[in-house]
PDB file of C-alpha atoms in Angstrom:
ATOM      1  CA  MET A   1      -6.531  -4.206  -9.984  1.00  0.00           C
ATOM      2  CA  TYR A   2      -4.187  -6.373 -11.941  1.00  0.00           C
ATOM      3  CA  ARG A   3      -3.896  -4.731 -14.974  1.00  0.00           C
ATOM      4  CA  ASP A   4      -1.900  -4.605 -18.713  1.00  0.00           C
ATOM      5  CA  ARG A   5       1.045  -2.128 -18.147  1.00  0.00           C
ATOM      6  CA  VAL A   6       1.088  -1.826 -22.181  1.00  0.00           C
ATOM      7  CA  VAL A   7      -2.181  -0.167 -22.371  1.00  0.00           C
ATOM      8  CA  SER A   8      -1.723   2.574 -19.386  1.00  0.00           C
ATOM      9  CA  VAL A   9       0.875   5.398 -20.370  1.00  0.00           C
ATOM     10  CA  ILE A  10       1.375   7.981 -17.692  1.00  0.00           C
ATOM     11  CA  GLU A  11       2.234  11.346 -19.354  1.00  0.00           C
ATOM     12  CA  ILE A  12       4.347  13.977 -16.976  1.00  0.00           C
ATOM     13  CA  ARG A  13       4.505  17.672 -17.458  1.00  0.00           C
ATOM     14  CA  VAL A  14       6.928  20.401 -15.951  1.00  0.00           C
ATOM     15  CA  ASP A  15       5.556  23.885 -15.355  1.00  0.00           C
ATOM     16  CA  GLU A  16       8.863  25.107 -16.995  1.00  0.00           C
ATOM     17  CA  ASN A  17       8.192  28.232 -15.436  1.00  0.00           C
ATOM     18  CA  ALA A  18       7.408  26.653 -12.001  1.00  0.00           C
ATOM     19  CA  CYS A  19      10.433  24.448 -11.847  1.00  0.00           C
ATOM     20  CA  ASN A  20      13.621  25.513  -9.971  1.00  0.00           C
ATOM     21  CA  GLY A  21      15.819  23.030 -11.493  1.00  0.00           C
ATOM     22  CA  CYS A  22      16.669  21.812  -7.713  1.00  0.00           C
ATOM     23  CA  GLY A  23      17.015  18.479  -9.370  1.00  0.00           C
ATOM     24  CA  LEU A  24      15.266  16.245  -6.126  1.00  0.00           C
ATOM     25  CA  CYS A  25      12.773  14.914  -8.964  1.00  0.00           C
ATOM     26  CA  VAL A  26      15.666  13.037 -10.430  1.00  0.00           C
ATOM     27  CA  LYS A  27      17.815  12.033  -7.385  1.00  0.00           C
ATOM     28  CA  ASP A  28      14.488  10.518  -6.039  1.00  0.00           C
ATOM     29  CA  CYS A  29      12.676   8.622  -9.222  1.00  0.00           C
ATOM     30  CA  PRO A  30      14.371   5.398  -8.733  1.00  0.00           C
ATOM     31  CA  MET A  31      13.343   4.394 -12.903  1.00  0.00           C
ATOM     32  CA  GLN A  32      15.305   7.574 -13.728  1.00  0.00           C
ATOM     33  CA  VAL A  33      12.185   9.029 -15.218  1.00  0.00           C
ATOM     34  CA  TYR A  34      13.962  12.744 -15.118  1.00  0.00           C
ATOM     35  CA  GLU A  35      16.821  14.170 -16.016  1.00  0.00           C
ATOM     36  CA  LEU A  36      18.025  17.991 -15.600  1.00  0.00           C
ATOM     37  CA  ARG A  37      18.552  19.828 -18.956  1.00  0.00           C
ATOM     38  CA  ASP A  38      19.453  23.820 -18.678  1.00  0.00           C
ATOM     39  CA  ALA A  39      18.765  23.545 -15.097  1.00  0.00           C
ATOM     40  CA  ILE A  40      15.289  22.237 -16.083  1.00  0.00           C
ATOM     41  CA  SER A  41      13.673  19.235 -14.930  1.00  0.00           C
ATOM     42  CA  VAL A  42      12.669  16.756 -18.289  1.00  0.00           C
ATOM     43  CA  PRO A  43      10.351  13.799 -18.104  1.00  0.00           C
ATOM     44  CA  VAL A  44      12.552  11.779 -20.575  1.00  0.00           C
ATOM     45  CA  ARG A  45      11.459   8.504 -19.220  1.00  0.00           C
ATOM     46  CA  ALA A  46       7.926   8.717 -18.609  1.00  0.00           C
ATOM     47  CA  ALA A  47       7.088   5.690 -19.974  1.00  0.00           C
ATOM     48  CA  SER A  48       8.805   3.670 -16.553  1.00  0.00           C
ATOM     49  CA  CYS A  49       6.751   6.229 -14.254  1.00  0.00           C
ATOM     50  CA  MET A  50       4.965   3.508 -12.279  1.00  0.00           C
ATOM     51  CA  GLY A  51       2.889   6.166 -10.112  1.00  0.00           C
ATOM     52  CA  CYS A  52       4.087   6.533  -7.090  1.00  0.00           C
ATOM     53  CA  LEU A  53       4.502  10.341  -6.569  1.00  0.00           C
ATOM     54  CA  SER A  54       7.337  10.817  -4.969  1.00  0.00           C
ATOM     55  CA  CYS A  55       8.436  13.242  -7.081  1.00  0.00           C
ATOM     56  CA  HIS A  56       5.287  15.135  -6.298  1.00  0.00           C
ATOM     57  CA  GLU A  57       5.765  15.424  -2.351  1.00  0.00           C
ATOM     58  CA  ILE A  58       9.501  16.159  -2.777  1.00  0.00           C
ATOM     59  CA  CYS A  59       9.225  19.186  -5.682  1.00  0.00           C
ATOM     60  CA  PRO A  60       9.292  21.790  -3.745  1.00  0.00           C
ATOM     61  CA  ALA A  61       8.028  24.294  -6.659  1.00  0.00           C
ATOM     62  CA  GLN A  62       5.042  22.088  -7.183  1.00  0.00           C
ATOM     63  CA  ALA A  63       5.977  21.593 -10.985  1.00  0.00           C
ATOM     64  CA  LEU A  64       4.990  18.578 -11.813  1.00  0.00           C
ATOM     65  CA  GLU A  65       1.499  17.132 -13.264  1.00  0.00           C
ATOM     66  CA  HIS A  66       1.040  13.491 -13.955  1.00  0.00           C
ATOM     67  CA  ARG A  67      -1.869  12.434 -15.658  1.00  0.00           C
ATOM     68  CA  GLY A  68      -3.196   8.336 -16.395  1.00  0.00           C
ATOM     69  CA  VAL A  69      -1.592   7.460 -12.609  1.00  0.00           C
ATOM     70  CA  TYR A  70      -4.147   5.377 -10.289  1.00  0.00           C
ATOM     71  CA  PRO A  71      -4.982   6.904  -7.482  1.00  0.00           C
ATOM     72  CA  SER A  72      -4.961   4.696  -4.584  1.00  0.00           C
ATOM     73  CA  ARG A  73      -6.999   4.838  -1.664  1.00  0.00           C
ATOM     74  CA  ARG A  74      -6.043   7.309   1.169  1.00  0.00           C
ATOM     75  CA  HIS A  75      -8.062   5.946   3.965  1.00  0.00           C
ATOM     76  CA  TYR A  76      -6.053   8.081   6.270  1.00  0.00           C
ATOM     77  CA  ILE A  77      -7.809  11.067   5.466  1.00  0.00           C
ATOM     78  CA  ASP A  78     -10.324  13.001   8.337  1.00  0.00           C
ATOM     79  CA  ILE A  79     -13.454  13.130   6.482  1.00  0.00           C
ATOM     80  CA  ARG A  80     -14.183  15.957   8.867  1.00  0.00           C
ATOM     81  CA  VAL A  81     -11.149  17.803   8.664  1.00  0.00           C
ATOM     82  CA  CYS A  82     -11.439  17.551   4.757  1.00  0.00           C
ATOM     83  CA  GLU A  83     -14.978  19.263   5.407  1.00  0.00           C
ATOM     84  CA  MET A  84     -13.565  21.908   7.709  1.00  0.00           C
ATOM     85  CA  LEU A  85     -10.995  22.718   5.395  1.00  0.00           C
ATOM     86  CA  ASN A  86     -13.440  23.135   2.549  1.00  0.00           C
ATOM     87  CA  ARG A  87     -15.545  25.167   4.564  1.00  0.00           C
ATOM     88  CA  VAL A  88     -12.700  27.253   5.126  1.00  0.00           C
ATOM     89  CA  ILE A  89     -11.406  27.322   1.671  1.00  0.00           C
TER      90      ILE A  89
ATOM     91  CA  MET B   1     -17.256  11.481  39.445  1.00  0.00           C
ATOM     92  CA  THR B   2     -20.898  12.655  40.351  1.00  0.00           C
ATOM     93  CA  ASP B   3     -23.764  10.694  40.740  1.00  0.00           C
ATOM     94  CA  ASP B   4     -25.151  12.299  37.823  1.00  0.00           C
ATOM     95  CA  THR B   5     -22.247  11.510  35.627  1.00  0.00           C
ATOM     96  CA  ILE B   6     -22.234   7.695  36.513  1.00  0.00           C
ATOM     97  CA  ARG B   7     -25.865   8.078  35.559  1.00  0.00           C
ATOM     98  CA  GLU B   8     -25.371   9.619  32.334  1.00  0.00           C
ATOM     99  CA  MET B   9     -22.867   7.048  31.282  1.00  0.00           C
ATOM    100  CA  LYS B  10     -25.229   4.131  32.553  1.00  0.00           C
ATOM    101  CA  ASP B  11     -27.720   5.294  30.600  1.00  0.00           C
ATOM    102  CA  SER B  12     -25.983   5.852  27.148  1.00  0.00           C
ATOM    103  CA  PHE B  13     -25.240   2.404  27.387  1.00  0.00           C
ATOM    104  CA  ALA B  14     -28.642   1.173  28.186  1.00  0.00           C
ATOM    105  CA  SER B  15     -30.791  -0.923  25.395  1.00  0.00           C
ATOM    106  CA  SER B  16     -33.583  -2.530  25.771  1.00  0.00           C
ATOM    107  CA  THR B  17     -32.249  -5.219  22.331  1.00  0.00           C
ATOM    108  CA  VAL B  18     -33.187  -8.822  23.277  1.00  0.00           C
ATOM    109  CA  TYR B  19     -30.540 -11.310  22.366  1.00  0.00           C
ATOM    110  CA  ARG B  20     -31.146 -14.609  21.646  1.00  0.00           C
ATOM    111  CA  SER B  21     -28.565 -17.532  21.144  1.00  0.00           C
ATOM    112  CA  GLU B  22     -29.776 -18.007  17.646  1.00  0.00           C
ATOM    113  CA  ASP B  23     -29.380 -14.323  16.633  1.00  0.00           C
ATOM    114  CA  VAL B  24     -26.551 -14.383  14.280  1.00  0.00           C
ATOM    115  CA  PRO B  25     -25.665 -11.116  13.208  1.00  0.00           C
ATOM    116  CA  LEU B  26     -25.793 -11.155   9.302  1.00  0.00           C
ATOM    117  CA  GLN B  27     -24.659  -7.588   9.001  1.00  0.00           C
ATOM    118  CA  CYS B  28     -22.150  -5.483  10.002  1.00  0.00           C
ATOM    119  CA  VAL B  29     -23.627  -3.009  12.637  1.00  0.00           C
ATOM    120  CA  PRO B  30     -23.103  -0.032  12.290  1.00  0.00           C
ATOM    121  CA  PRO B  31     -23.081   0.323   8.331  1.00  0.00           C
ATOM    122  CA  PRO B  32     -19.233  -0.077   6.922  1.00  0.00           C
ATOM    123  CA  ASP B  33     -19.373   3.670   6.101  1.00  0.00           C
ATOM    124  CA  GLU B  34     -20.194   4.784   9.242  1.00  0.00           C
ATOM    125  CA  LEU B  35     -17.057   3.074  10.754  1.00  0.00           C
ATOM    126  CA  GLU B  36     -14.241   5.735   9.909  1.00  0.00           C
ATOM    127  CA  ASP B  37     -13.732   6.447  13.727  1.00  0.00           C
ATOM    128  CA  THR B  38     -13.152   2.302  14.207  1.00  0.00           C
ATOM    129  CA  LEU B  39     -10.475   2.186  11.064  1.00  0.00           C
ATOM    130  CA  HIS B  40      -8.725   5.543  12.394  1.00  0.00           C
ATOM    131  CA  GLY B  41      -8.692   3.649  15.899  1.00  0.00           C
ATOM    132  CA  LEU B  42      -7.478   0.877  14.434  1.00  0.00           C
ATOM    133  CA  MET B  43      -4.868   2.435  12.198  1.00  0.00           C
ATOM    134  CA  LYS B  44      -3.904   4.433  15.523  1.00  0.00           C
ATOM    135  CA  LEU B  45      -3.637   1.279  17.483  1.00  0.00           C
ATOM    136  CA  ASN B  46      -1.176  -0.284  14.883  1.00  0.00           C
ATOM    137  CA  GLY B  47       1.333   2.126  14.112  1.00  0.00           C
ATOM    138  CA  LEU B  48       1.658   2.290  18.345  1.00  0.00           C
ATOM    139  CA  ILE B  49       2.249  -1.099  18.310  1.00  0.00           C
ATOM    140  CA  ILE B  50       4.825  -1.244  15.536  1.00  0.00           C
ATOM    141  CA  ARG B  51       6.454   2.006  17.104  1.00  0.00           C
ATOM    142  CA  SER B  52       6.746   0.479  20.582  1.00  0.00           C
ATOM    143  CA  LEU B  53       7.898  -3.212  18.716  1.00  0.00           C
ATOM    144  CA  GLU B  54      10.830  -0.443  17.386  1.00  0.00           C
ATOM    145  CA  GLU B  55      11.781   0.967  20.395  1.00  0.00           C
ATOM    146  CA  ILE B  56      11.892  -2.138  22.602  1.00  0.00           C
ATOM    147  CA  ALA B  57      13.517  -4.733  19.396  1.00  0.00           C
ATOM    148  CA  GLY B  58      15.299  -2.353  17.839  1.00  0.00           C
ATOM    149  CA  ARG B  59      16.107  -3.586  14.013  1.00  0.00           C
ATOM    150  CA  GLY B  60      14.495  -7.024  15.047  1.00  0.00           C
ATOM    151  CA  ALA B  61      11.095  -5.934  15.244  1.00  0.00           C
ATOM    152  CA  ASN B  62      11.706  -6.332  11.334  1.00  0.00           C
ATOM    153  CA  ALA B  63      12.524  -9.625  11.965  1.00  0.00           C
ATOM    154  CA  VAL B  64       9.200 -10.250  14.440  1.00  0.00           C
ATOM    155  CA  THR B  65       6.896  -8.492  11.622  1.00  0.00           C
ATOM    156  CA  TYR B  66       8.407 -10.168   8.877  1.00  0.00           C
ATOM    157  CA  ARG B  67       7.957 -14.056  10.050  1.00  0.00           C
ATOM    158  CA  ALA B  68       4.535 -13.061  11.283  1.00  0.00           C
ATOM    159  CA  GLY B  69       3.529 -12.001   8.191  1.00  0.00           C
ATOM    160  CA  ARG B  70       4.938 -14.772   6.267  1.00  0.00           C
ATOM    161  CA  LYS B  71       3.389 -17.160   8.684  1.00  0.00           C
ATOM    162  CA  TYR B  72      -0.186 -15.544   8.302  1.00  0.00           C
ATOM    163  CA  GLY B  73       0.727 -15.681   4.698  1.00  0.00           C
ATOM    164  CA  HIS B  74       1.182 -19.564   4.557  1.00  0.00           C
ATOM    165  CA  GLU B  75      -1.569 -19.758   6.352  1.00  0.00           C
ATOM    166  CA  VAL B  76      -4.199 -18.110   4.234  1.00  0.00           C
ATOM    167  CA  ALA B  77      -2.942 -19.358   0.765  1.00  0.00           C
ATOM    168  CA  LYS B  78      -2.833 -22.910   1.979  1.00  0.00           C
ATOM    169  CA  TYR B  79      -6.177 -23.284   0.451  1.00  0.00           C
ATOM    170  CA  PHE B  80      -5.562 -21.683  -2.661  1.00  0.00           C
ATOM    171  CA  ARG B  81      -5.671 -23.888  -5.595  1.00  0.00           C
ATOM    172  CA  LYS B  82      -1.641 -24.742  -6.683  1.00  0.00           C
ATOM    173  CA  ILE B  83      -0.357 -22.606  -9.568  1.00  0.00           C
ATOM    174  CA  GLU B  84       3.149 -23.274 -11.088  1.00  0.00           C
ATOM    175  CA  ASP B  85       3.218 -20.105 -13.172  1.00  0.00           C
ATOM    176  CA  VAL B  86       4.257 -17.122 -10.908  1.00  0.00           C
ATOM    177  CA  GLU B  87       2.645 -14.566 -12.930  1.00  0.00           C
ATOM    178  CA  GLU B  88      -0.493 -16.163 -12.469  1.00  0.00           C
ATOM    179  CA  ALA B  89      -0.318 -16.627  -8.857  1.00  0.00           C
ATOM    180  CA  LEU B  90       0.451 -13.298  -8.562  1.00  0.00           C
ATOM    181  CA  LYS B  91      -2.498 -12.431 -10.428  1.00  0.00           C
ATOM    182  CA  GLU B  92      -4.912 -14.539  -8.150  1.00  0.00           C
ATOM    183  CA  LEU B  93      -2.936 -12.791  -4.988  1.00  0.00           C
ATOM    184  CA  SER B  94      -3.945  -9.854  -6.337  1.00  0.00           C
ATOM    185  CA  ASN B  95      -7.977 -10.843  -6.627  1.00  0.00           C
ATOM    186  CA  ILE B  96      -7.931 -12.270  -3.246  1.00  0.00           C
ATOM    187  CA  LEU B  97      -6.443  -9.618  -1.896  1.00  0.00           C
ATOM    188  CA  HIS B  98      -8.528  -6.740  -3.406  1.00  0.00           C
ATOM    189  CA  GLY B  99      -9.595  -4.053  -1.232  1.00  0.00           C
ATOM    190  CA  GLN B 100      -6.828  -3.976   1.040  1.00  0.00           C
ATOM    191  CA  TYR B 101      -4.131  -4.156  -1.673  1.00  0.00           C
ATOM    192  CA  THR B 102      -4.018  -3.687  -5.262  1.00  0.00           C
ATOM    193  CA  ILE B 103      -0.887  -5.329  -6.653  1.00  0.00           C
ATOM    194  CA  GLU B 104      -0.162  -4.894 -10.248  1.00  0.00           C
ATOM    195  CA  ILE B 105       3.046  -6.776 -11.933  1.00  0.00           C
ATOM    196  CA  TRP B 106       5.116  -4.608 -13.553  1.00  0.00           C
ATOM    197  CA  LYS B 107       7.826  -3.958 -15.920  1.00  0.00           C
ATOM    198  CA  PRO B 108      10.358  -0.719 -16.794  1.00  0.00           C
ATOM    199  CA  ALA B 109       9.970   0.392 -20.344  1.00  0.00           C
ATOM    200  CA  ASP B 110      13.535  -0.981 -21.741  1.00  0.00           C
ATOM    201  CA  LYS B 111      12.273  -4.624 -20.400  1.00  0.00           C
ATOM    202  CA  ASP B 112      10.385  -7.007 -22.475  1.00  0.00           C
ATOM    203  CA  ARG B 113       9.044  -9.391 -20.041  1.00  0.00           C
ATOM    204  CA  TYR B 114       7.755  -8.939 -16.424  1.00  0.00           C
ATOM    205  CA  ILE B 115       9.397 -12.051 -15.120  1.00  0.00           C
ATOM    206  CA  ILE B 116      13.303  -9.997 -15.358  1.00  0.00           C
ATOM    207  CA  GLU B 117      16.696 -12.390 -15.351  1.00  0.00           C
ATOM    208  CA  GLU B 118      19.660  -9.934 -14.066  1.00  0.00           C
ATOM    209  CA  ASN B 119      23.031 -11.647 -12.504  1.00  0.00           C
ATOM    210  CA  GLY B 120      21.932 -14.732 -12.221  1.00  0.00           C
ATOM    211  CA  SER B 121      18.755 -14.047 -10.184  1.00  0.00           C
ATOM    212  CA  THR B 122      15.041 -14.251 -11.670  1.00  0.00           C
ATOM    213  CA  PHE B 123      12.681 -11.312 -10.520  1.00  0.00           C
ATOM    214  CA  ILE B 124       9.315  -9.598 -11.327  1.00  0.00           C
ATOM    215  CA  TYR B 125       8.284  -5.382 -10.398  1.00  0.00           C
ATOM    216  CA  LEU B 126       5.551  -5.677  -8.410  1.00  0.00           C
ATOM    217  CA  VAL B 127       3.702  -2.432  -7.887  1.00  0.00           C
ATOM    218  CA  PHE B 128       1.785  -1.820  -4.366  1.00  0.00           C
ATOM    219  CA  HIS B 129      -0.982   0.382  -5.053  1.00  0.00           C
ATOM    220  CA  ASP B 130      -3.913   0.537  -2.757  1.00  0.00           C
ATOM    221  CA  CYS B 131      -2.294  -0.377   0.693  1.00  0.00           C
ATOM    222  CA  ILE B 132      -3.560  -0.388   4.497  1.00  0.00           C
ATOM    223  CA  VAL B 133      -0.385  -0.441   5.935  1.00  0.00           C
ATOM    224  CA  ARG B 134       0.590   2.868   3.553  1.00  0.00           C
ATOM    225  CA  GLN B 135      -2.356   4.601   4.824  1.00  0.00           C
ATOM    226  CA  THR B 136      -1.683   3.249   8.646  1.00  0.00           C
ATOM    227  CA  LEU B 137       1.690   4.790   8.447  1.00  0.00           C
ATOM    228  CA  ARG B 138       0.922   8.175   6.564  1.00  0.00           C
ATOM    229  CA  ARG B 139      -1.916   8.418   9.226  1.00  0.00           C
ATOM    230  CA  ASN B 140       0.329   8.625  11.612  1.00  0.00           C
ATOM    231  CA  GLY B 141       3.062  10.617  10.301  1.00  0.00           C
ATOM    232  CA  GLN B 142       5.309   7.126  10.657  1.00  0.00           C
ATOM    233  CA  PRO B 143       8.099   6.206   7.828  1.00  0.00           C
ATOM    234  CA  GLN B 144       7.692   3.717   5.337  1.00  0.00           C
ATOM    235  CA  GLY B 145       9.544   0.625   4.662  1.00  0.00           C
ATOM    236  CA  GLY B 146       9.579  -0.193   8.372  1.00  0.00           C
ATOM    237  CA  PRO B 147       8.446  -3.366  10.172  1.00  0.00           C
ATOM    238  CA  LEU B 148       5.126  -2.861   9.164  1.00  0.00           C
ATOM    239  CA  CYS B 149       5.702  -2.935   5.811  1.00  0.00           C
ATOM    240  CA  LEU B 150       7.904  -5.927   6.327  1.00  0.00           C
ATOM    241  CA  THR B 151       4.523  -7.791   7.439  1.00  0.00           C
ATOM    242  CA  LEU B 152       2.776  -7.089   4.153  1.00  0.00           C
ATOM    243  CA  PHE B 153       6.747  -8.665   2.704  1.00  0.00           C
ATOM    244  CA  GLY B 154       6.063 -11.410   4.318  1.00  0.00           C
ATOM    245  CA  TYR B 155       2.237 -12.170   3.508  1.00  0.00           C
ATOM    246  CA  VAL B 156       3.117 -11.698  -0.139  1.00  0.00           C
ATOM    247  CA  VAL B 157       6.165 -14.179  -0.030  1.00  0.00           C
ATOM    248  CA  GLY B 158       4.461 -16.482   2.201  1.00  0.00           C
ATOM    249  CA  ALA B 159       1.389 -16.290  -0.048  1.00  0.00           C
ATOM    250  CA  ILE B 160       3.612 -17.018  -3.029  1.00  0.00           C
ATOM    251  CA  GLU B 161       5.739 -19.734  -1.973  1.00  0.00           C
ATOM    252  CA  GLU B 162       2.274 -21.537  -0.681  1.00  0.00           C
ATOM    253  CA  ILE B 163       0.301 -21.497  -4.288  1.00  0.00           C
ATOM    254  CA  THR B 164       3.549 -21.959  -6.141  1.00  0.00           C
ATOM    255  CA  GLY B 165       5.747 -24.181  -4.352  1.00  0.00           C
ATOM    256  CA  ARG B 166       8.891 -21.855  -4.579  1.00  0.00           C
ATOM    257  CA  LYS B 167      11.016 -20.278  -2.498  1.00  0.00           C
ATOM    258  CA  ALA B 168      10.952 -16.436  -2.699  1.00  0.00           C
ATOM    259  CA  LYS B 169      12.056 -12.408  -1.265  1.00  0.00           C
ATOM    260  CA  LEU B 170      10.820  -9.536  -1.628  1.00  0.00           C
ATOM    261  CA  GLU B 171      12.862  -6.361  -1.856  1.00  0.00           C
ATOM    262  CA  ILE B 172      11.541  -2.809  -0.999  1.00  0.00           C
ATOM    263  CA  VAL B 173      12.868  -0.703  -4.169  1.00  0.00           C
ATOM    264  CA  HIS B 174      11.297   2.333  -3.594  1.00  0.00           C
ATOM    265  CA  THR B 175       8.397   3.512  -1.237  1.00  0.00           C
ATOM    266  CA  GLY B 176       6.009   6.635  -2.493  1.00  0.00           C
ATOM    267  CA  PRO B 177       2.520   8.426  -1.108  1.00  0.00           C
ATOM    268  CA  ASN B 178       1.041   6.444  -3.931  1.00  0.00           C
ATOM    269  CA  ALA B 179       2.289   3.736  -4.789  1.00  0.00           C
ATOM    270  CA  CYS B 180       5.382   1.215  -3.627  1.00  0.00           C
ATOM    271  CA  LEU B 181       7.874  -0.305  -6.148  1.00  0.00           C
ATOM    272  CA  LYS B 182       8.927  -3.778  -4.893  1.00  0.00           C
ATOM    273  CA  LYS B 183      10.828  -6.873  -6.334  1.00  0.00           C
ATOM    274  CA  LEU B 184      10.009 -10.192  -6.103  1.00  0.00           C
ATOM    275  CA  ILE B 185      13.064 -11.908  -6.576  1.00  0.00           C
ATOM    276  CA  LEU B 186      12.676 -15.973  -6.781  1.00  0.00           C
ATOM    277  CA  GLN B 187      14.875 -18.902  -5.937  1.00  0.00           C
TER     278      GLN B 187
END
């Protein structure tokens, strides 16, 4: 949808206990949202986040949490595989 | 193949439906929610075509797909009303493409306007949220930003050129699993 960016704010949280300070999110983010401070990633420019979630994919510690991100459609997930996984889990 | 197997196969396609020339199907059969296998088949096929094109044509594949997309964009958008304002044109395009692609005009927090002028060039950042190209590539485990992405690029550029009458260029800034950032450069 065409939405006005002014009203949609993304909130980012970093689990400080989980973050290992590898800095991959700092390198990967095109908008320089993160900075490393005392070997912990800090989202210093969360307002510039466009919600691509590359940082989620790249974070080895799964320490990131985004709120207010528009979740894009994912047709590539096979419903039958999901059903099977849900049964197993 | 045994006679039984052949008979079984023939039976599975046997039908008593009578088609007449005036019978125009008014609905999608089967219903769209039962078309998951077809969708996955199409995504797989698209991915394979692009992979093969890259293998044969190398970097030339990008030029081919971009050109194809651009032509398609011009073709589709020539029936739209002409709008000079680029932001308005993008809004119109986003509404038209809704369901396949959703596009958001975007700006970094430190910018005041969506149309940014820097180093003598004028551009607009676009965030592509829903995108069947991204889904296809991720379904097949292929990297983003390749020839299939350029088809979409061409499409957007062609449509914008047709709607606004201005020359445009698109650049990939970043690709992600949930959204991609692109730069529409206006000339």
